[in-house]
């Protein structure tokens, strides 16, 4: 069986080599010093590649990966968080936060009514806290609604 | 008396506003510490962006966050004792005698004794910090680029050595952090590096984004994986009285544990977990087989709590004087200082005495506030443990988003934060520690600068790095710190064997 550490070690080596290659492309400046802009990044890449190699050669025991269900739950949460990141600016705070918090809550404990309530509760509660107690400039709703 | 005069300066900086911030910080910190899954480092991490967004000045922000830090160290014991789940990593040792005591119906006693022990440890460490930090700052004046380069290396090797079971993975984590730090404008030449043509990356990767992603967002994924199991109140807390006899009997234990913890805290990278571990183990061997350690004895809760709170204070010594954090949480505090444009190091003591001594004065006050909160008012925090994770974790996530979003207003940083969250989850699954990554991002540019300035001074002669006794000593310590855990691992594994 292929161990996770071996795969990860290979990924590390490839990324490290890519990093070293891009570090070599760094343009030299007219303000030159004995070390220059390239040396330290290349050094880091080399050490990282070495660490990757150690992992390939001497992998640890397999970590305790979760079942497929947990992976799907985490995947859904990642999608939700990415969508949340994109929607905060155009959609205002309240609606995206309620939806995102509700879905996350559902992923942790699958009780639909409870999740919906905690989403709405968190959204309103945090808005009041941030807006009035901490005085952050949050926009509650999409700008087009109030304009 | 130099120190008293300095401390007077410190107290004069404090206003009613900063004092109320200290109280709020202590309160929030105790909650953060008590909640399983939220430790001092991720607690402080999610609060930093919020602190910035509301525009606190340097002293106020520092007072607030260090109060949270101390508070979290106090709070960690509450869930250790009541749930047998450490509220944070350093509180692990407290479960050994705390939970058995709670099962015997002495939960209240255990909470009070450990609260007093926390107070003794933290107070002594704060005094130790005031005595030792100025002295170390004077030594730090002797440090040139070569010494600093070796010192950074020492921090990486010791922190990594303790954080993981696999030295290659610990070293890799440091490299990831250092590699990320290189992205952005080159400090020396002002030219962009490794930005891959992405404009968002010109300023580099904001370490707050990385910290919040790696600590807070990754934690949410872990909770989703476990479906928030194991977080209901296990033991009932009846009346809380003060067991005077037990406290007096554990007096020496608290003093010795504080000393052990403080020293462990000063060592770069060792931090509070080692402090509580060493304190518990040394007290256990002093008590001998008749001491009953592990069956629920008061000294068994006093020792680790005095130890970890003392270590928390000790870890501030290298952070303030050298700019090298002694633990994960102090690494996060270092991020706070850097964002405030305060460069820790020996010059901090002469340039910004208001910040240093204001901080120390507020730590002293925070200790008394925390004693009050954690002994007579402990029931409030026990209530907090009943917040279900399905509300708590989404809340943590939303606070992280708002914090980062109000700071930068860019969705790119939010995406980057989610990316760091995924990375943190995968890396921790693979036993790659995440604290060295933070340290790498924080110190990367300083480390490179030290190297480049050193090479300019020596005209490119690499032997310059080993040219002074201090730097040679630091190199030896760094190599030893990296190699030693391979041999010591069997001893350090012990706490897990006990809890199993």
XYZ file of C-alpha atoms in Angstrom:
647
model
C 0.000 0.000 0.000
C 1.180 3.508 -0.774
C 1.565 5.506 2.382
C 0.200 9.049 2.644
C 3.641 10.246 3.695
C 5.172 8.976 0.429
C 2.632 10.847 -1.673
C 3.015 13.954 0.450
C 6.808 13.686 0.285
C 6.668 13.556 -3.522
C 4.353 16.583 -3.618
C 6.783 18.429 -1.353
C 9.726 17.586 -3.612
C 7.906 18.744 -6.761
C 6.738 21.982 -5.123
C 10.188 22.604 -3.655
C 11.859 22.132 -7.034
C 9.300 24.467 -8.608
C 10.050 26.975 -5.860
C 13.787 26.724 -6.494
C 13.235 27.203 -10.238
C 11.158 30.323 -9.705
C 13.708 31.614 -7.210
C 16.390 31.288 -9.895
C 14.345 33.544 -12.163
C 14.439 36.396 -9.629
C 16.003 39.318 -11.392
C 19.229 40.598 -9.974
C 19.076 44.178 -8.849
C 21.668 46.891 -9.375
C 21.814 47.067 -5.561
C 23.720 43.874 -5.178
C 25.009 42.322 -1.989
C 27.123 39.179 -1.623
C 24.094 37.023 -0.847
C 21.576 38.512 -3.267
C 17.856 37.914 -3.599
C 18.071 34.321 -4.760
C 20.287 32.501 -2.290
C 18.040 32.306 0.742
C 14.907 31.153 -1.141
C 16.956 28.520 -2.978
C 18.399 27.346 0.338
C 14.907 26.997 1.784
C 13.708 25.078 -1.266
C 16.664 22.716 -1.037
C 16.065 21.949 2.653
C 12.347 21.421 1.967
C 13.111 19.007 -0.881
C 15.448 17.108 1.430
C 12.674 16.831 4.028
C 10.336 15.545 1.306
C 12.901 12.936 0.379
C 13.173 11.759 3.992
C 9.388 11.376 4.081
C 9.398 9.288 0.912
C 12.164 7.047 2.201
C 11.034 6.742 5.811
C 7.262 7.280 5.958
C 5.430 7.430 9.288
C 2.503 5.103 10.045
C -0.670 5.998 8.195
C -2.621 8.880 9.786
C -6.180 8.343 10.882
C -8.024 9.677 7.813
C -11.751 10.244 8.278
C -14.395 8.317 6.355
C -15.796 9.456 3.030
C -18.761 11.105 4.778
C -16.518 13.450 6.780
C -14.544 14.290 3.643
C -17.747 15.272 1.866
C -18.794 17.369 4.876
C -15.434 19.140 4.891
C -15.640 19.601 1.110
C -19.073 21.187 1.417
C -17.779 23.491 4.148
C -14.844 24.587 1.990
C -17.208 25.409 -0.905
C -19.454 27.328 1.498
C -16.526 29.314 2.903
C -15.231 30.176 -0.577
C -18.706 31.310 -1.636
C -18.959 33.269 1.611
C -15.638 35.000 0.869
C -16.941 36.125 -2.537
C -20.363 37.214 -1.295
C -19.445 39.290 1.780
C -18.765 42.432 -0.232
C -21.650 42.447 -2.732
C -24.292 40.854 -0.487
C -23.679 42.580 2.833
C -23.122 40.819 6.143
C -26.418 39.414 7.374
C -27.665 37.076 4.636
C -24.387 35.348 3.634
C -23.377 34.964 7.286
C -26.689 33.365 8.261
C -26.496 30.916 5.352
C -22.818 30.055 5.804
C -23.054 29.692 9.595
C -26.216 27.598 9.231
C -24.609 25.189 6.778
C -21.454 24.879 8.900
C -23.542 24.216 11.984
C -25.453 21.514 10.068
C -22.154 19.877 9.092
C -21.083 19.643 12.727
C -24.408 18.460 14.077
C -27.102 17.474 11.532
C -30.193 19.027 13.078
C -31.836 21.262 10.428
C -33.975 23.482 12.664
C -31.198 23.951 15.205
C -28.701 24.736 12.421
C -31.011 27.290 10.800
C -31.656 28.982 14.137
C -27.978 29.088 15.072
C -27.147 30.515 11.621
C -29.654 33.328 12.000
C -28.771 33.848 15.660
C -25.045 34.048 14.959
C -25.535 36.362 12.028
C -27.706 38.861 13.912
C -25.775 38.519 17.170
C -22.373 39.010 15.595
C -23.660 41.903 13.481
C -24.922 43.738 16.557
C -21.667 42.993 18.386
C -19.393 44.132 15.568
C -21.459 47.086 14.434
C -22.500 48.610 17.744
C -20.150 47.277 20.420
C -16.951 47.291 18.355
C -17.927 49.944 15.829
C -16.755 48.091 12.715
C -18.038 49.383 9.390
C -20.134 46.389 8.364
C -22.813 46.673 5.690
C -25.945 44.737 6.743
C -27.635 44.252 3.345
C -26.685 44.573 -0.352
C -26.065 48.240 -1.135
C -28.663 48.201 -3.925
C -31.433 47.539 -1.394
C -30.902 50.687 0.574
C -29.946 52.986 -2.294
C 15.420 50.200 42.619
C 15.336 50.345 38.888
C 12.552 47.873 38.460
C 10.182 49.579 40.868
C 10.734 52.894 39.112
C 10.107 51.246 35.767
C 7.031 49.571 37.086
C 5.766 52.919 38.316
C 6.151 54.186 34.758
C 4.195 51.148 33.665
C 1.345 51.830 36.029
C 1.237 55.469 34.973
C 0.598 54.398 31.370
C -2.483 52.487 32.410
C -5.796 54.289 32.277
C -9.272 53.199 33.308
C -9.805 52.306 29.675
C -6.809 49.965 29.481
C -7.739 48.472 32.834
C -11.220 47.671 31.607
C -9.641 46.134 28.513
C -7.573 43.945 30.832
C -10.731 42.798 32.591
C -12.483 42.090 29.275
C -9.374 40.276 28.044
C -9.196 38.124 31.172
C -12.860 37.237 30.820
C -12.638 36.380 27.110
C -9.387 34.528 27.673
C -10.794 32.330 30.418
C -13.726 31.438 28.155
C -11.398 30.699 25.253
C -9.191 28.572 27.438
C -12.097 26.683 28.942
C -13.679 25.745 25.614
C -12.172 22.568 24.206
C -10.910 23.238 20.701
C -10.122 26.866 21.372
C -6.710 27.267 22.923
C -4.646 30.348 23.656
C -3.035 30.445 20.218
C -6.165 30.239 18.084
C -8.080 32.355 20.566
C -5.539 35.150 20.368
C -5.284 34.614 16.602
C -8.951 35.247 15.852
C -9.037 38.270 18.142
C -6.018 40.080 16.676
C -7.681 41.178 13.405
C -10.729 42.351 15.337
C -8.474 44.322 17.698
C -6.929 46.071 14.752
C -10.169 46.841 13.054
C -11.424 48.715 16.093
C -8.232 50.757 16.084
C -6.736 50.283 19.552
C -3.346 51.885 20.167
C -0.267 49.767 20.836
C -0.408 49.629 24.625
C -4.162 49.032 24.702
C -4.000 46.261 22.102
C -1.104 44.613 23.894
C -2.836 44.801 27.286
C -5.988 43.268 25.825
C -4.249 40.415 24.045
C -1.847 39.462 26.839
C -4.808 39.415 29.238
C -6.504 37.020 26.834
C -3.291 34.968 26.767
C -3.017 34.747 30.554
C -6.764 34.178 30.844
C -6.652 31.265 28.418
C -3.870 29.667 30.451
C -6.071 29.884 33.556
C -9.182 28.693 31.735
C -7.683 25.575 30.195
C -7.942 23.706 33.485
C -11.728 24.040 33.764
C -12.567 21.527 31.062
C -9.613 19.339 32.068
C -11.141 18.932 35.491
C -14.819 18.718 34.561
C -14.729 16.928 31.197
C -11.393 15.143 31.243
C -10.715 17.036 27.984
C -7.938 19.601 28.181
C -9.255 23.029 27.173
C -5.880 23.578 25.576
C -2.733 21.545 25.185
C -0.821 22.731 28.300
C -3.812 21.742 30.454
C -3.363 18.082 29.471
C -1.441 17.241 32.637
C -4.208 18.737 34.778
C -6.606 16.008 33.660
C -4.453 13.390 35.402
C -5.450 14.370 38.922
C -8.137 16.948 38.202
C -10.668 14.601 36.669
C -10.251 11.870 39.331
C -10.780 14.564 41.970
C -13.940 15.700 40.189
C -15.213 12.113 40.065
C -14.736 11.916 43.834
C -17.133 14.841 44.118
C -14.340 17.368 44.723
C -14.654 19.266 41.421
C -15.066 22.554 43.268
C -11.964 21.949 45.373
C -9.944 20.994 42.299
C -11.016 24.168 40.513
C -10.132 26.384 43.470
C -6.760 24.732 44.143
C -5.785 24.875 40.482
C -7.011 28.471 40.289
C -4.794 29.470 43.212
C -1.902 27.467 41.714
C -2.374 29.276 38.400
C -2.255 32.546 40.272
C 0.938 31.662 42.131
C 2.618 30.423 38.940
C 1.587 33.384 36.831
C 2.400 35.961 39.496
C 5.869 34.577 40.184
C 6.526 34.334 36.452
C 5.444 37.938 35.947
C 7.871 39.019 38.662
C 10.542 36.816 37.096
C 9.841 38.430 33.749
C 10.338 41.887 35.245
C 13.646 40.905 36.820
C 15.070 38.864 33.986
C 13.887 40.587 30.820
C 15.879 43.825 31.316
C 19.021 41.791 32.052
C 18.572 39.634 28.963
C 17.871 42.753 26.928
C 21.292 44.045 27.955
C 22.940 40.816 26.797
C 20.966 41.008 23.570
C 22.731 44.285 22.745
C 25.820 42.208 22.045
C 23.995 40.396 19.265
C 25.045 41.114 15.707
C 23.695 39.632 12.466
C 25.595 36.355 12.919
C 24.182 35.855 16.432
C 20.661 36.678 15.320
C 20.867 34.271 12.402
C 21.963 31.484 14.754
C 19.298 32.480 17.285
C 16.532 32.204 14.668
C 17.892 28.814 13.713
C 17.791 27.808 17.379
C 14.158 28.888 17.641
C 13.209 26.787 14.610
C 15.108 23.724 15.739
C 13.793 23.682 19.307
C 10.224 24.647 18.456
C 10.091 22.101 15.663
C 11.813 19.470 17.743
C 9.080 19.558 20.345
C 6.132 20.175 18.043
C 6.378 16.987 16.000
C 7.419 13.372 16.309
C 9.325 13.530 13.053
C 12.240 15.938 12.679
C 11.933 15.996 8.885
C 8.341 17.145 9.172
C 9.224 19.796 11.736
C 11.993 21.110 9.490
C 9.645 21.041 6.513
C 7.121 23.126 8.446
C 9.781 25.758 9.103
C 10.692 25.750 5.404
C 7.063 26.214 4.376
C 6.843 29.245 6.631
C 10.158 30.702 5.501
C 9.262 30.044 1.868
C 5.980 31.910 2.257
C 7.795 34.790 3.959
C 9.981 35.270 0.850
C 6.931 36.087 -1.278
C 6.541 39.806 -1.939
C 8.983 42.678 -2.108
C 12.603 41.911 -1.320
C 13.497 44.004 1.738
C 16.993 44.796 0.532
C 16.431 45.577 -3.127
C 12.732 46.483 -3.187
C 12.141 44.126 -6.116
C 9.151 41.752 -6.172
C 10.002 38.090 -5.613
C 8.061 34.874 -6.158
C 4.758 36.663 -6.710
C 4.031 34.677 -9.893
C 2.706 37.867 -11.435
C -0.125 38.097 -8.909
C -0.666 41.680 -7.777
C -2.265 40.568 -4.540
C 0.997 38.912 -3.576
C 3.159 42.020 -4.063
C 2.830 42.930 -0.384
C 3.514 39.350 0.591
C 1.264 37.028 2.523
C -0.177 38.745 5.595
C 0.785 36.628 8.578
C -2.533 37.303 10.270
C -4.295 35.633 7.342
C -2.016 32.627 7.692
C -2.381 32.433 11.467
C -6.179 32.668 11.472
C -6.414 30.143 8.632
C -3.995 27.620 10.108
C -5.356 27.845 13.634
C -9.024 28.827 13.575
C -10.337 27.656 10.184
C -8.446 24.354 10.388
C -9.968 23.765 13.833
C -13.451 24.083 12.303
C -12.596 21.306 9.827
C -11.435 19.109 12.692
C -14.726 19.655 14.460
C -16.676 18.810 11.313
C -14.703 15.587 11.084
C -15.495 14.602 14.676
C -19.057 16.004 14.559
C -18.298 17.881 17.768
C -18.278 14.786 19.909
C -17.204 14.739 23.528
C -18.163 18.173 24.713
C -20.967 17.768 27.186
C -20.578 18.363 30.892
C -19.270 15.160 32.428
C -19.188 15.984 36.101
C -21.595 18.084 38.140
C -20.182 21.024 40.001
C -21.811 21.453 43.383
C -20.910 24.097 45.945
C -17.553 25.820 45.584
C -15.685 26.322 48.865
C -12.071 27.171 49.520
C -10.116 24.122 50.755
C -7.638 26.169 52.820
C -5.823 23.141 54.187
C -5.164 21.618 50.796
C -3.934 24.916 49.415
C -1.516 25.406 52.296
C -0.289 21.836 51.943
C 0.429 22.363 48.244
C 2.311 25.611 48.929
C 5.781 24.238 48.300
C 4.536 22.284 45.312
C 3.241 25.501 43.757
C 6.519 27.332 44.364
C 8.701 24.568 42.956
C 6.380 23.987 40.006
C 6.407 27.709 39.226
C 10.189 27.751 39.112
C 10.368 24.684 36.864
C 7.648 26.050 34.597
C 9.230 29.487 34.325
C 12.576 28.052 33.246
C 10.879 25.742 30.726
C 8.979 28.733 29.358
C 12.119 30.777 28.744
C 13.685 28.107 26.534
C 12.819 29.056 22.994
C 10.164 26.796 21.569
C 9.486 24.788 24.686
C 6.464 26.656 25.966
C 3.765 25.905 28.456
C 3.144 22.243 27.611
C 6.679 21.332 28.568
C 6.385 23.531 31.657
C 3.343 21.721 32.988
C 4.788 18.334 32.052
C 8.091 18.912 33.843
C 6.365 20.457 36.853
C 4.023 17.494 37.202
C 6.719 14.885 36.715
C 9.144 16.482 39.180
C 6.454 16.854 41.842
C 5.381 13.291 41.257
C 8.875 11.993 41.883
C 9.288 14.221 44.958
C 6.017 12.868 46.369
C 7.081 9.301 45.663
C 4.815 6.295 45.276
C 2.892 7.143 48.460
C 2.003 10.593 47.113
C -0.944 9.172 45.197
C -0.313 11.227 42.047
C -2.769 10.199 39.354
C -5.528 9.207 41.761
C -6.844 12.698 42.377
C -4.648 14.498 44.906
C -4.609 18.284 45.348
C -0.871 18.520 44.697
C -1.410 16.799 41.366
C -3.616 19.648 40.173
C -1.522 22.357 41.778
C 1.743 21.302 40.110
C 0.794 21.347 36.404
C -1.278 24.523 36.738
C 1.457 26.457 38.530
C 3.876 25.057 35.951
C 1.983 25.995 32.825
C 1.041 29.467 33.988
C 4.616 30.152 35.018
C 5.794 28.927 31.618
C 3.353 31.300 29.941
C 5.086 34.195 31.686
C 8.519 32.757 31.005
C 7.785 32.457 27.292
C 7.359 36.234 27.164
C 11.025 36.731 28.137
C 12.640 35.680 24.818
C 9.721 37.135 22.855
C 10.170 40.629 24.293
C 13.947 40.730 24.599
C 15.065 38.874 21.478
C 12.005 38.901 19.242
C 12.070 35.104 19.283
C 8.880 33.573 20.651
C 9.100 30.793 23.222
C 5.834 29.100 22.249
C 3.015 28.977 19.721
C 0.952 31.608 21.483
C 3.864 33.973 21.943
C 4.484 33.560 18.201
C 0.981 34.867 17.667
C 1.668 37.697 20.120
C 4.816 38.485 18.156
C 2.612 38.825 15.080
C 0.552 41.320 17.044
C 3.635 43.368 17.947
C 4.876 43.371 14.367
C 1.518 44.514 13.058
C 1.634 47.313 15.615
C 5.008 48.300 14.164
C 6.765 47.443 17.386
C 9.992 45.535 16.883
C 10.663 43.358 19.892
C 14.269 43.120 20.939
C 16.675 44.897 23.255
C 15.879 48.317 21.802
C 12.252 47.890 22.798
C 13.273 48.399 26.426
C 14.938 51.746 25.731
C 12.746 53.015 22.875
C 9.327 52.040 24.126
C 9.511 51.686 27.922
C 5.857 52.699 28.028
C 4.902 49.586 26.061
C 7.145 47.156 27.953
C 6.404 48.334 31.467
C 2.774 49.098 30.717
C 2.497 45.492 29.605
C 4.165 44.178 32.757
C 2.006 46.354 35.004
C -1.107 45.134 33.250
C 0.026 41.529 33.595
C 0.313 42.039 37.343
C -3.199 43.434 37.480
C -4.522 40.741 35.156
C -3.362 38.106 37.625
C -5.478 39.501 40.435
C -8.461 39.915 38.128
C -8.040 36.330 36.977
C -7.800 35.032 40.530
C -11.122 36.696 41.282
C -12.693 35.369 38.105
C -11.382 31.847 38.493
C -12.123 31.221 42.124
C -15.333 32.935 43.285
C -16.787 33.342 39.790
C -15.762 30.020 38.322
C -19.372 28.874 37.928
C -19.970 31.366 35.126
C -17.276 29.746 33.035
C -18.561 26.266 33.759
C -21.834 27.404 32.137
C -19.921 28.417 29.016
C -18.855 24.817 28.516
C -22.474 24.013 27.699
C -22.388 26.016 24.454
C -22.804 23.360 21.749
C -19.956 23.151 19.199
C -22.515 23.451 16.394
C -22.965 27.084 17.471
C -19.469 27.772 18.737
C -17.398 26.677 15.731
C -19.447 28.441 13.047
C -19.204 31.485 15.320
C -15.415 31.196 15.460
C -15.327 30.907 11.691
C -17.498 33.986 11.143
C -15.446 36.062 13.601
C -12.313 35.054 11.672
C -13.857 36.132 8.381
C -15.099 39.445 9.725
C -11.756 40.135 11.373
C -9.715 39.549 8.231
C -12.307 41.185 5.997
C -12.417 44.385 8.050
C -8.643 44.553 7.999
C -8.024 44.152 4.298
C -11.463 44.378 2.678
C -10.254 41.957 0.029
C -11.840 38.655 -0.865
C -8.394 37.438 -1.946
C -7.211 37.400 1.679
C -10.344 35.499 2.690
C -9.710 32.872 0.018
C -6.099 32.668 1.118
C -7.311 32.166 4.682
C -9.562 29.257 3.615
C -6.581 27.838 1.711
C -4.454 28.032 4.861
C -7.301 26.349 6.725
C -7.264 23.375 4.351
C -3.490 23.276 4.467
C -3.563 23.344 8.280
C -6.011 20.454 8.365
C -4.028 18.242 5.971
C -0.680 19.053 7.570
C -1.885 18.354 11.084
C -3.360 15.053 9.902
C 0.086 14.169 8.570
C 1.695 15.202 11.880
C 3.384 18.220 10.308
C 3.276 20.902 13.028
C 1.781 24.262 12.064
C 3.445 26.495 14.665
C 6.852 26.481 12.881
C 5.041 27.666 9.740
C 3.812 30.722 11.615
C 7.256 31.276 13.068
C 8.756 31.005 9.567
C 6.387 33.559 8.114
C 7.070 35.908 11.031
C 10.838 35.575 11.156
C 11.679 34.734 7.525
C 12.555 38.227 6.407
C 14.445 38.995 9.619
C 16.438 35.818 9.224
C 17.346 36.599 5.634
C 18.211 40.183 6.548
C 20.509 38.941 9.298
C 22.256 36.652 6.829
C 22.610 39.333 4.166
C 23.772 42.052 6.540
C 26.270 39.616 8.003
C 27.631 38.813 4.548
C 27.872 42.498 3.671
C 29.850 43.127 6.871
C 32.198 40.204 6.240
C 32.416 40.777 2.476
C 30.866 37.431 1.657
C 32.903 35.331 4.063
C 30.590 32.558 5.302
C 32.804 31.712 8.288
C 31.588 35.012 9.761
C 28.480 33.118 10.895
C 30.605 31.195 13.388
C 32.939 34.032 14.341
C 31.844 34.846 17.894
C 31.561 32.625 20.985
C 27.879 33.563 21.359
C 27.046 32.521 17.818
C 29.004 29.273 18.083
C 27.143 28.519 21.317
C 23.816 29.213 19.628
C 24.721 26.994 16.674
C 25.622 24.153 19.014
C 22.379 24.652 20.944
C 20.434 24.703 17.670
C 21.950 21.452 16.457
C 21.470 19.861 19.879
C 17.882 21.120 20.023
C 17.194 19.478 16.683
C 18.916 16.182 17.425
C 18.088 15.714 21.124
C 14.318 15.085 20.722
C 15.105 11.991 18.675
C 16.606 10.506 21.837
C 14.387 12.179 24.388
C 11.209 11.227 22.566
C 10.662 8.147 24.645
C 10.586 10.239 27.813
C 8.470 12.982 26.268
C 5.938 10.412 25.052
C 5.065 9.606 28.652
C 2.095 11.925 29.174
C 0.164 10.149 26.443
C 0.913 6.787 27.991
C -0.549 7.996 31.269
C -3.777 9.332 29.797
C -4.357 6.267 27.643
